[in-house]
Coordinates of C-alpha atoms in Angstrom, one line a residue:
Chain A
X1 CA 14.6 -7.3 -10.8
X2 CA 14.6 -11.1 -11.1
X3 CA 14.6 -13.6 -13.7
X4 CA 10.7 -14.5 -12.9
X5 CA 9.6 -11.0 -13.4
X6 CA 11.5 -10.2 -16.6
X7 CA 9.9 -13.2 -18.3
X8 CA 6.4 -12.4 -17.1
X9 CA 6.7 -8.6 -18.8
X10 CA 7.7 -10.4 -21.9
X11 CA 5.2 -13.1 -21.9
X12 CA 2.5 -10.6 -20.8
X13 CA 4.2 -8.2 -24.0
X14 CA 4.0 -11.0 -26.5
X15 CA 0.3 -12.2 -25.3
X16 CA -1.0 -8.3 -26.2
X17 CA 0.8 -8.7 -29.6
X18 CA -0.9 -11.8 -30.1
X19 CA -4.5 -10.7 -28.8
X20 CA -4.1 -7.4 -31.4
X21 CA -3.3 -9.5 -34.0
X22 CA -6.3 -12.0 -33.2
X23 CA -8.3 -8.7 -32.9
X24 CA -7.2 -7.6 -37.0
X25 CA -7.8 -11.1 -37.8
X26 CA -11.2 -12.2 -36.4
X27 CA -14.7 -10.6 -38.1
X28 CA -17.2 -11.1 -40.2
X29 CA -15.4 -10.7 -43.2
X30 CA -12.6 -12.9 -43.4
X31 CA -9.5 -11.3 -44.5
X32 CA -5.9 -13.1 -44.9
X33 CA -2.6 -12.5 -43.3
X34 CA -0.9 -11.3 -45.8
X35 CA -3.4 -8.9 -46.8
X36 CA -3.6 -7.4 -43.2
X37 CA 0.3 -7.0 -43.1
X38 CA 0.0 -5.4 -46.4
X39 CA -2.7 -3.0 -45.5
X40 CA -0.3 -1.5 -43.0
X41 CA 2.3 -0.4 -45.7
X42 CA 0.7 -0.6 -49.3
X43 CA -1.6 2.0 -50.2
X44 CA -4.1 -0.2 -51.6
X45 CA -8.1 1.4 -50.8
X46 CA -9.5 -1.9 -51.0
X47 CA -12.1 -2.9 -48.3
X48 CA -9.9 -5.2 -46.3
X49 CA -7.5 -2.4 -45.9
X50 CA -10.0 -0.1 -44.7
X51 CA -11.8 -2.5 -42.5
X52 CA -8.2 -3.3 -40.9
X53 CA -6.8 0.1 -40.4
X54 CA -10.2 2.2 -39.8
X55 CA -12.3 -0.2 -37.7
X56 CA -10.6 -3.2 -36.2
X57 CA -7.1 -1.4 -35.2
X58 CA -8.6 1.7 -33.7
X59 CA -11.1 -0.4 -32.0
X60 CA -8.3 -3.3 -30.4
X61 CA -6.0 -0.1 -29.8
X62 CA -9.2 1.5 -27.8
X63 CA -9.9 -2.0 -26.0
X64 CA -6.3 -2.2 -24.9
X65 CA -5.8 1.2 -23.6
X66 CA -9.0 0.9 -21.8
X67 CA -8.3 -2.3 -20.5
X68 CA -4.8 -1.1 -19.5
X69 CA -6.2 1.9 -18.1
X70 CA -8.7 0.0 -15.8
X71 CA -6.4 -2.8 -14.5
X72 CA -3.7 0.0 -13.5
X73 CA -6.0 2.4 -11.6
X74 CA -7.6 -0.5 -10.1
X75 CA -4.1 -1.9 -8.6
X76 CA -3.9 2.1 -7.4
X77 CA -7.4 2.0 -5.8
X78 CA -6.4 -1.0 -4.0
X79 CA -3.4 0.3 -2.3
X80 CA -4.9 3.5 -1.9
X81 CA -7.9 2.4 -0.2
X82 CA -5.6 -1.2 1.6
X83 CA -8.5 -2.9 0.1
X84 CA -8.1 -5.9 -2.2
X85 CA -12.0 -5.7 -2.9
X86 CA -11.2 -2.0 -4.5
X87 CA -11.8 -1.6 -8.2
X88 CA -11.7 2.0 -10.4
X89 CA -15.0 2.4 -9.9
X90 CA -15.8 1.9 -6.2
X91 CA -15.5 5.5 -5.5
X92 CA -18.2 6.1 -7.6
X93 CA -16.2 8.0 -10.3
X94 CA -17.7 6.2 -12.8
X95 CA -21.2 6.6 -11.5
X96 CA -20.4 10.3 -12.0
X97 CA -19.5 9.9 -15.7
X98 CA -22.4 7.8 -16.5
X99 CA -25.0 10.4 -15.1
X100 CA -23.4 13.2 -16.9
X101 CA -23.5 11.3 -20.2
X102 CA -27.0 9.8 -19.8
X103 CA -28.0 13.5 -19.3
X104 CA -26.0 14.4 -22.7
X105 CA -27.6 11.4 -24.4
X106 CA -31.0 13.2 -22.9
X107 CA -30.3 16.1 -24.3
X108 CA -29.4 14.9 -28.0
X109 CA -25.7 15.2 -27.7
X110 CA -23.2 12.5 -29.2
X111 CA -19.7 11.9 -30.6
X112 CA -17.1 14.5 -28.8
X113 CA -20.1 16.2 -26.9
X114 CA -20.9 13.0 -25.2
X115 CA -17.1 12.1 -24.4
X116 CA -16.4 15.3 -23.0
X117 CA -19.5 15.7 -20.5
X118 CA -18.7 12.1 -19.6
X119 CA -14.9 13.1 -18.8
X120 CA -16.5 16.2 -16.8
X121 CA -19.0 13.9 -15.0
X122 CA -16.1 11.6 -13.6
X123 CA -13.8 15.0 -12.8
X124 CA -17.2 16.2 -10.8
X125 CA -17.5 12.9 -8.6
X126 CA -13.6 12.5 -8.1
X127 CA -13.7 16.2 -6.5
X128 CA -16.8 15.7 -4.8
X129 CA -15.6 12.4 -3.2
X130 CA -12.1 14.3 -2.4
X131 CA -13.6 17.4 -1.2
X132 CA -15.8 15.5 1.2
X133 CA -13.6 13.2 2.4
X134 CA -10.9 15.1 3.0
X135 CA -13.0 17.3 5.3
X136 CA -10.6 18.9 8.6
X137 CA -9.9 15.5 9.6
X138 CA -7.3 13.1 8.7
X139 CA -7.9 11.4 5.2
X140 CA -7.7 7.9 6.1
X141 CA -8.3 4.7 3.7
X142 CA -11.9 3.9 5.6
X143 CA -13.3 7.5 5.1
X144 CA -12.1 7.9 1.6
X145 CA -13.9 4.5 0.9
X146 CA -17.2 5.0 3.0
X147 CA -17.5 8.5 0.9
X148 CA -17.1 7.1 -2.1
X149 CA -19.3 4.0 -1.6
X150 CA -22.1 5.9 -0.2
X151 CA -21.4 8.7 -3.2
X152 CA -21.5 5.7 -5.9
X153 CA -24.7 4.7 -4.8
X154 CA -26.0 8.0 -4.7
X155 CA -25.0 8.2 -8.7
X156 CA -26.7 4.5 -9.0
X157 CA -30.0 6.1 -7.7
X158 CA -29.5 8.9 -10.1
X159 CA -29.0 6.5 -13.0
X160 CA -32.1 4.9 -12.3
X161 CA -34.1 8.2 -12.1
X162 CA -32.6 8.9 -15.7
X163 CA -33.4 5.6 -17.0
X164 CA -37.1 5.9 -15.8
X165 CA -37.9 9.0 -16.8
X166 CA -35.9 8.2 -20.5
X167 CA -38.0 8.0 -23.9
X168 CA -37.8 4.8 -25.1
X169 CA -35.7 5.9 -28.2
X170 CA -32.8 6.8 -25.9
X171 CA -32.8 3.6 -23.6
X172 CA -31.0 1.4 -25.8
X173 CA -27.6 4.0 -26.3
X174 CA -27.8 4.9 -22.4
X175 CA -27.8 0.9 -21.5
X176 CA -25.0 0.1 -24.0
X177 CA -23.0 3.2 -22.5
X178 CA -24.0 1.8 -18.7
X179 CA -22.3 -1.6 -19.9
X180 CA -19.4 -0.8 -21.8
X181 CA -18.9 -0.6 -25.4
X182 CA -15.9 0.1 -27.7
X183 CA -17.8 0.6 -30.2
X184 CA -18.4 4.1 -29.6
X185 CA -14.5 4.8 -29.0
X186 CA -12.8 8.1 -30.9
X187 CA -10.0 9.9 -30.9
X188 CA -7.8 7.7 -28.7
X189 CA -4.6 10.0 -28.8
X190 CA -5.2 11.7 -25.9
X191 CA -5.9 8.3 -23.9
X192 CA -2.6 7.1 -24.6
X193 CA -0.6 9.7 -23.1
X194 CA -2.5 9.4 -20.2
X195 CA -2.1 5.5 -19.9
X196 CA 1.9 6.3 -20.6
X197 CA 2.1 9.0 -18.2
X198 CA 0.0 7.4 -15.8
X199 CA 2.3 4.1 -16.3
X200 CA 5.5 5.9 -15.9
X201 CA 4.4 8.0 -12.7
X202 CA 2.9 4.9 -10.7
X203 CA 6.1 3.0 -11.8
X204 CA 8.2 5.8 -10.4
X205 CA 6.8 5.6 -7.2
X206 CA 5.9 1.9 -7.4
X207 CA 8.5 0.9 -4.3
X208 CA 7.0 3.5 -1.9
X209 CA 3.7 2.0 -3.0
X210 CA 5.2 -1.3 -1.7
X211 CA 5.8 0.2 1.2
X212 CA 2.3 2.4 1.6
X213 CA 0.6 -1.3 1.4
X214 CA 1.9 -2.2 4.5
X215 CA 0.5 0.5 6.3
X216 CA 0.4 4.2 6.7
X217 CA 2.2 4.4 9.9
X218 CA 4.9 1.8 8.6
X219 CA 5.3 3.7 5.6
X220 CA 5.8 7.2 7.2
X221 CA 8.1 5.6 9.6
X222 CA 10.3 4.2 6.7
X223 CA 10.8 8.2 5.2
X224 CA 7.8 8.0 2.7
X225 CA 5.6 11.1 2.7
X226 CA 2.3 9.4 2.9
X227 CA 0.0 12.3 2.4
X228 CA 1.6 13.4 -0.6
X229 CA 1.9 10.0 -2.3
X230 CA -1.8 9.0 -1.5
X231 CA -3.0 12.4 -3.4
X232 CA -0.9 11.6 -5.7
X233 CA -2.2 8.0 -6.4
X234 CA -5.7 9.4 -6.2
X235 CA -5.4 11.9 -8.8
X236 CA -3.6 9.5 -11.1
X237 CA -6.3 6.4 -10.6
X238 CA -9.1 9.0 -11.0
X239 CA -8.0 10.4 -13.9
X240 CA -7.3 7.0 -15.7
X241 CA -10.4 5.9 -14.8
X242 CA -12.3 9.4 -16.2
X243 CA -10.1 8.4 -19.3
X244 CA -11.2 4.6 -19.6
X245 CA -14.9 5.7 -19.1
X246 CA -15.2 8.1 -21.4
X247 CA -13.6 6.1 -24.1
X248 CA -15.7 2.8 -23.3
X249 CA -18.2 3.4 -20.6
X250 CA -17.9 1.4 -17.7
X251 CA -16.8 -2.1 -18.3
X252 CA -16.1 -4.4 -14.9
X253 CA -14.3 -7.0 -13.6
X254 CA -11.2 -5.9 -15.4
X255 CA -9.9 -3.4 -12.9
X256 CA -10.6 -5.9 -10.3
X257 CA -9.6 -9.0 -11.3
X258 CA -6.2 -8.3 -13.2
X259 CA -4.2 -7.0 -10.2
X260 CA -5.3 -10.0 -8.2
X261 CA -4.4 -12.4 -11.1
X262 CA -0.9 -10.8 -11.3
X263 CA -0.6 -11.1 -7.6
X264 CA -1.5 -14.7 -7.4
X265 CA 0.7 -15.7 -10.1
X266 CA 3.4 -14.2 -6.9
X267 CA 4.0 -10.5 -7.8
X268 CA 3.0 -8.6 -5.2
X269 CA 5.8 -5.9 -5.6
X270 CA 4.0 -3.1 -7.2
X271 CA 7.3 -2.5 -9.5
X272 CA 6.1 -5.9 -11.4
X273 CA 2.6 -5.8 -10.4
X274 CA 1.7 -2.1 -12.2
X275 CA 3.4 -3.0 -15.4
X276 CA 2.0 -5.9 -15.6
X277 CA -1.4 -5.1 -14.6
X278 CA -1.4 -3.0 -17.6
X279 CA -0.3 -5.4 -19.9
X280 CA -2.6 -8.1 -19.1
X281 CA -5.8 -5.7 -18.6
X282 CA -5.1 -4.6 -22.1
X283 CA -5.2 -7.9 -23.9
X284 CA -7.6 -9.4 -21.6
X285 CA -10.1 -6.5 -23.2
X286 CA -9.1 -7.0 -26.7
X287 CA -10.0 -10.3 -26.2
X288 CA -13.1 -9.7 -24.4
X289 CA -14.0 -7.4 -27.0
X290 CA -13.2 -9.3 -30.2
X291 CA -15.5 -12.3 -28.5
X292 CA -17.9 -9.8 -28.3
X293 CA -18.4 -8.9 -31.7
X294 CA -17.8 -12.2 -33.5
X295 CA -19.5 -14.7 -30.7
X296 CA -23.3 -13.9 -32.6
X297 CA -21.9 -11.9 -35.5
X298 CA -23.0 -9.7 -36.9
X299 CA -24.6 -8.4 -33.9
X300 CA -22.4 -7.2 -31.0
X301 CA -22.9 -7.7 -27.5
X302 CA -21.6 -5.1 -25.0
X303 CA -17.9 -6.1 -24.1
X304 CA -19.1 -5.2 -20.5
X305 CA -20.8 -8.4 -20.9
X306 CA -18.3 -10.6 -22.1
X307 CA -15.5 -9.0 -19.6
X308 CA -17.9 -9.9 -16.7
X309 CA -18.9 -13.0 -18.2
X310 CA -14.9 -14.0 -17.8
X311 CA -14.3 -11.8 -14.8
X312 CA -16.9 -13.2 -12.3
X313 CA -16.3 -16.8 -11.9
X314 CA -12.8 -16.0 -12.2
X315 CA -12.8 -13.9 -9.3
X316 CA -14.9 -16.3 -7.6
X317 CA -12.5 -19.0 -8.2
X318 CA -9.7 -16.8 -6.7
X319 CA -11.6 -15.9 -3.6
X320 CA -12.0 -19.6 -3.1
X321 CA -8.8 -20.5 -4.0
X322 CA -7.5 -17.6 -1.8
X323 CA -9.3 -19.2 1.4
X324 CA -7.9 -22.5 0.8
X325 CA -4.3 -21.4 0.5
X326 CA -4.6 -18.2 2.7
X327 CA -3.3 -15.8 -0.4
Chain B
X1 CA 29.0 8.7 25.3
X2 CA 27.1 11.3 22.9
X3 CA 23.6 12.6 22.8
X4 CA 21.5 11.2 20.3
X5 CA 18.3 12.2 20.8
X6 CA 17.5 15.2 23.4
X7 CA 13.8 16.3 23.9
X8 CA 13.4 19.9 25.7
X9 CA 10.3 21.0 27.4
X10 CA 8.2 18.3 25.3
X11 CA 4.5 18.4 25.3
X12 CA 2.4 16.2 23.8
X13 CA -1.2 15.5 23.6
X14 CA -3.5 13.0 21.6
X15 CA -7.3 14.2 21.1
X16 CA -7.5 16.4 23.4
X17 CA -5.8 14.6 26.4
X18 CA -2.2 15.3 27.4
X19 CA 0.5 12.8 27.2
X20 CA 3.2 14.4 28.9
X21 CA 4.5 17.9 29.7
X22 CA 7.6 19.5 30.4
X23 CA 9.5 16.2 29.1
X24 CA 13.3 16.4 29.2
X25 CA 15.2 13.2 28.2
X26 CA 18.8 12.4 26.8
X27 CA 19.1 9.2 24.9
X28 CA 23.0 8.5 24.8
X29 CA 24.8 6.2 22.6
X30 CA 24.8 2.8 24.0
X31 CA 21.7 3.3 26.4
X32 CA 18.6 1.0 26.5
X33 CA 15.5 2.4 27.6
X34 CA 12.3 1.0 29.2
X35 CA 9.2 3.2 28.8
X36 CA 6.4 1.8 31.4
X37 CA 3.1 3.0 32.2
X38 CA -0.5 1.7 32.6
X39 CA -2.7 1.2 29.6
X40 CA -3.7 4.7 27.8
X41 CA -1.0 6.8 29.7
X42 CA 0.5 7.4 26.2
X43 CA 3.2 5.4 25.5
X44 CA 2.8 4.7 21.8
X45 CA 1.8 8.2 21.1
X46 CA 5.0 9.6 22.8
X47 CA 6.6 7.4 20.8
X48 CA 5.2 8.1 17.4
X49 CA 6.2 11.6 18.8
X50 CA 9.4 10.9 19.0
X51 CA 9.7 9.3 15.6
X52 CA 8.2 12.3 13.9
X53 CA 4.9 11.1 13.3
X54 CA 2.7 13.0 15.7
X55 CA 3.3 16.7 16.0
X56 CA 4.2 17.5 19.6
X57 CA 2.5 20.5 21.3
X58 CA 5.5 22.2 22.2
X59 CA 8.8 22.0 23.1
X60 CA 11.4 20.2 21.1
X61 CA 13.1 16.9 19.8
X62 CA 16.6 17.0 18.6
X63 CA 19.0 14.9 16.9
X64 CA 22.5 16.1 17.0
X65 CA 21.3 19.7 18.0
X66 CA 18.8 19.6 15.0
X67 CA 15.1 19.6 15.5
X68 CA 13.7 16.8 13.6
X69 CA 10.9 19.0 11.8
X70 CA 14.1 20.3 9.7
X71 CA 15.4 16.7 8.9
X72 CA 13.8 15.4 5.8
X73 CA 11.9 11.7 6.2
X74 CA 13.8 9.7 4.5
X75 CA 17.4 11.3 6.3
X76 CA 15.3 11.0 9.5
X77 CA 14.2 7.0 8.5
X78 CA 18.1 6.4 7.9
X79 CA 18.7 7.7 11.6
X80 CA 15.9 6.1 13.2
X81 CA 13.4 3.2 13.2
X82 CA 10.2 2.1 14.7
X83 CA 9.0 -1.0 15.6
X84 CA 4.9 -0.9 15.7
X85 CA 2.7 -2.2 18.3
X86 CA 0.7 -4.3 15.6
X87 CA 1.1 -4.9 11.7
X88 CA -1.8 -5.5 9.6
X89 CA -1.2 -6.8 6.0
X90 CA -3.9 -6.2 3.5
X91 CA -1.8 -8.1 0.2
X92 CA 0.1 -11.0 0.2
X93 CA 3.5 -10.5 -0.1
X94 CA 6.9 -12.7 1.2
X95 CA 8.9 -12.5 4.2
X96 CA 12.3 -11.3 2.0
X97 CA 9.8 -8.4 0.2
X98 CA 8.7 -7.2 4.1
X99 CA 12.5 -7.3 5.2
X100 CA 13.8 -5.3 2.3
X101 CA 11.3 -2.5 2.9
X102 CA 13.7 -1.5 5.5
X103 CA 16.2 -1.1 2.8
X104 CA 13.7 1.6 1.2
X105 CA 15.2 4.7 2.9
X106 CA 18.4 3.9 1.7
X107 CA 17.3 3.7 -1.8
X108 CA 17.0 6.0 -4.8
X109 CA 14.0 6.0 -6.0
X110 CA 14.6 3.8 -9.4
X111 CA 17.0 2.0 -8.0
X112 CA 16.5 -1.9 -7.0
X113 CA 18.1 -3.8 -3.9
X114 CA 21.1 -4.5 -4.5
X115 CA 23.1 -7.7 -3.4
X116 CA 24.1 -5.9 -0.3
X117 CA 20.8 -4.9 0.6
X118 CA 20.0 -8.6 0.3
X119 CA 22.5 -9.7 2.4
X120 CA 21.5 -7.2 5.3
X121 CA 17.9 -8.6 5.1
X122 CA 19.4 -12.1 5.2
X123 CA 21.5 -11.2 8.2
X124 CA 18.5 -9.3 9.8
X125 CA 16.5 -12.4 9.3
X126 CA 19.3 -15.1 10.8
X127 CA 19.1 -12.1 13.5
X128 CA 15.5 -13.2 14.8
X129 CA 16.3 -16.7 13.8
X130 CA 13.6 -16.6 10.6
X131 CA 16.5 -18.1 7.8
X132 CA 14.5 -20.1 5.5
X133 CA 11.3 -18.1 5.8
X134 CA 12.4 -15.9 3.0
X135 CA 10.1 -16.8 -0.1
X136 CA 6.9 -17.7 2.9
X137 CA 3.9 -15.5 2.4
X138 CA 3.7 -13.2 5.6
X139 CA -0.1 -14.2 5.5
X140 CA 1.1 -17.5 6.7
X141 CA 3.1 -16.6 9.5
X142 CA 1.9 -17.1 13.2
X143 CA 1.6 -14.2 15.3
X144 CA 5.1 -14.5 16.9
X145 CA 7.0 -15.1 13.5
X146 CA 5.4 -11.9 12.1
X147 CA 6.6 -10.1 15.1
X148 CA 9.7 -11.4 14.5
X149 CA 9.6 -10.2 10.7
X150 CA 8.7 -6.9 11.9
X151 CA 11.7 -6.9 13.9
X152 CA 14.1 -8.1 11.4
X153 CA 12.7 -5.3 9.0
X154 CA 13.7 -2.9 11.8
X155 CA 17.3 -4.1 11.8
X156 CA 17.4 -4.0 7.9
X157 CA 16.8 -0.4 8.3
X158 CA 20.4 0.0 9.8
X159 CA 19.2 3.1 12.1
X160 CA 21.2 4.4 15.0
X161 CA 18.2 5.0 17.2
X162 CA 15.5 2.0 17.6
X163 CA 12.0 2.7 18.6
X164 CA 10.1 -0.1 19.5
X165 CA 6.5 -0.4 20.6
X166 CA 6.1 -3.7 22.9
X167 CA 8.7 -5.9 21.3
X168 CA 7.5 -9.0 22.8
X169 CA 4.5 -9.1 21.9
X170 CA 3.4 -12.4 20.3
X171 CA 7.1 -13.6 21.4
X172 CA 7.1 -17.0 23.3
X173 CA 9.7 -16.8 26.5
X174 CA 12.8 -18.3 24.4
X175 CA 12.3 -15.4 21.6
X176 CA 11.6 -12.7 24.4
X177 CA 14.8 -13.5 26.0
X178 CA 16.7 -14.4 23.2
X179 CA 15.7 -11.3 21.0
X180 CA 15.9 -8.6 23.7
X181 CA 19.6 -9.6 24.9
X182 CA 20.6 -9.9 21.1
X183 CA 19.4 -6.5 20.8
X184 CA 21.0 -5.1 24.0
X185 CA 23.8 -6.5 23.4
X186 CA 24.3 -5.2 19.9
X187 CA 22.9 -1.4 20.9
X188 CA 26.1 -1.7 23.4
X189 CA 28.6 -2.8 20.8
X190 CA 27.8 -0.3 18.1
X191 CA 26.9 2.4 20.5
X192 CA 23.5 2.9 19.1
X193 CA 20.1 3.5 21.1
X194 CA 17.1 2.2 21.8
X195 CA 14.1 2.8 23.5
X196 CA 11.3 0.6 23.9
X197 CA 7.8 0.0 25.5
X198 CA 7.2 -2.4 28.0
X199 CA 5.1 -4.2 30.0
X200 CA 7.3 -7.1 31.8
X201 CA 9.1 -5.3 34.6
X202 CA 11.5 -8.0 35.0
X203 CA 12.4 -8.0 31.3
X204 CA 12.7 -4.1 31.6
X205 CA 15.2 -4.2 34.6
X206 CA 17.3 -7.1 32.9
X207 CA 17.8 -6.0 29.4
X208 CA 17.5 -2.1 30.1
X209 CA 19.7 0.5 31.9
X210 CA 17.2 3.6 31.9
X211 CA 14.0 4.0 32.2
X212 CA 11.1 6.3 31.6
X213 CA 8.0 6.2 34.1
X214 CA 5.2 7.7 32.5
X215 CA 2.3 8.3 35.6
X216 CA -1.0 8.9 34.9
X217 CA -0.9 12.7 36.3
X218 CA 1.6 13.5 33.3
X219 CA 4.6 13.5 35.9
X220 CA 7.0 11.4 34.9
X221 CA 10.6 9.8 36.2
X222 CA 13.6 8.9 34.2
X223 CA 17.1 8.0 34.9
X224 CA 18.7 4.7 35.7
X225 CA 16.9 1.8 36.1
X226 CA 18.5 1.3 39.6
X227 CA 17.2 4.6 40.6
X228 CA 13.7 4.9 39.1
X229 CA 12.4 1.3 38.9
X230 CA 11.8 0.8 42.8
X231 CA 8.6 -1.5 44.4
X232 CA 7.3 2.1 46.0
X233 CA 7.6 3.9 42.4
X234 CA 6.2 0.8 40.5
X235 CA 2.7 0.6 42.9
X236 CA 2.5 4.1 42.1
X237 CA 2.9 3.9 38.4
X238 CA 0.4 0.8 37.8
X239 CA -1.9 1.8 41.1
X240 CA -1.3 -1.7 42.1
X241 CA 0.9 -2.9 45.2
X242 CA 4.3 -4.6 43.8
X243 CA 6.8 -6.2 45.7
X244 CA 10.5 -7.0 45.2
X245 CA 11.7 -10.5 45.6
X246 CA 15.3 -11.1 45.8
X247 CA 16.9 -14.7 45.2
X248 CA 20.2 -16.0 44.1
X249 CA 21.4 -12.5 43.4
X250 CA 18.3 -11.8 41.0
X251 CA 15.9 -8.9 41.9
X252 CA 12.2 -9.8 40.5
X253 CA 9.2 -7.8 40.9
X254 CA 5.8 -9.4 41.6
X255 CA 2.5 -7.9 41.2
X256 CA 0.6 -8.5 44.8

């Protein structure tokens, strides 16, 4: 690993910590730094401590984990499909989760039952894409991508249908779910494990991924077991997407933009790209979430709106620059 | 001379189309083979089959008396390397990163490329005269430069057997000769072997000592160039009249 890569990872770690501190500090009630720091080790039972430990910290942690999961699975999907425009949602995993979640909201479920059905919906979508694209023939990126995109638009139609038949009082919570919202994130424990396991496993095959992104035949001729590897990253990316969507709904653009940002900085080696994407995705989502709850406080915007508001122009800029530099 | 690769009664198909049947080849160390044949006759499929990337219908491919199905992929990739006909780069990467991919089968899972690997990669780049391109993005290379980087990647793999699918694609006249002559020299010196698909008969006769002619009716001819490459065989091979012209002790085949 060269010095540039090490300093990138260290810088991104520091930025992540900075974003986390900002999220603890920013809010409608201003809390001083000494109060924030002491709330971690002194039992005070003050409102400030409650606010920091029970509201702001879990929310910032959920934002970091969701962002990390999305950026990591976006990077993996791009290698899996050999398509720079792929993102975690391109195969319709979020669509399946959304349909299941909307049905759960319609039937009056909430809390854990809602998250649970979203996760089951995501898993169903993942199995459906896999089963249909695997078929008897070969498992080519194009076939996988086409199957996923067609199913995703199918899920989209079902979402419109569900929205059309839903009573008015459900619409608001449904829309928030569809746009992504960290306010409902609970039980982040399992998702921490998914993120750490996903990161470790994907880094352990990162050099294989470098070879795979050169093409399946080239990878096979260099001794990579391509079918096994592609199945592994499909399952990893899908599980991480399912976890992220369950935690916070469909938050856009993080998964698409972050890996490209890292590549644009000149790090296309997956051994660096993957951990850097996770760190940067995490800190970007903390930042977006902090903005979403402070810009027009006390009212909250869905975080998906802010991340898209940052993501869309950034991606268009990258695309434009990419044409200029042929990157 | 030792046999590096042997095929026994090999039959290969792609889709439902037969590529070859009862193919018996012995590739010995120090030998350079040219594979010649019309478009669509199955040269690439045969090469991929020899590399273990395409299953054979029947028959065996053996390396040191072991069939290649029984050799783990990474060990196989340390023994033989394949230059593909074309490369599509989906993501940006530097020339150095691309060439270092050739070290993949030699490295353990968590291992980073060492200074030794970097030196092997730099030597491979020097071989194709691409020194100084290490940090260039591969997406900014010309077709010929990209081809030379691909050849450097293959050399960086340091295999005993080299399989090349139209290595001179995109190369200008100078590099066609420079690269083929240094390759064939290296093969003879290090007792390696190479098989390459070619469309230029005169390059084949100049740099290869053996040839495999694949006819459309699944017949084949194999052996020393001087035995199998004749105007008559070539005319039959391409379904187009070929003539031999001799001048200054050089033999040149011309179409028509």
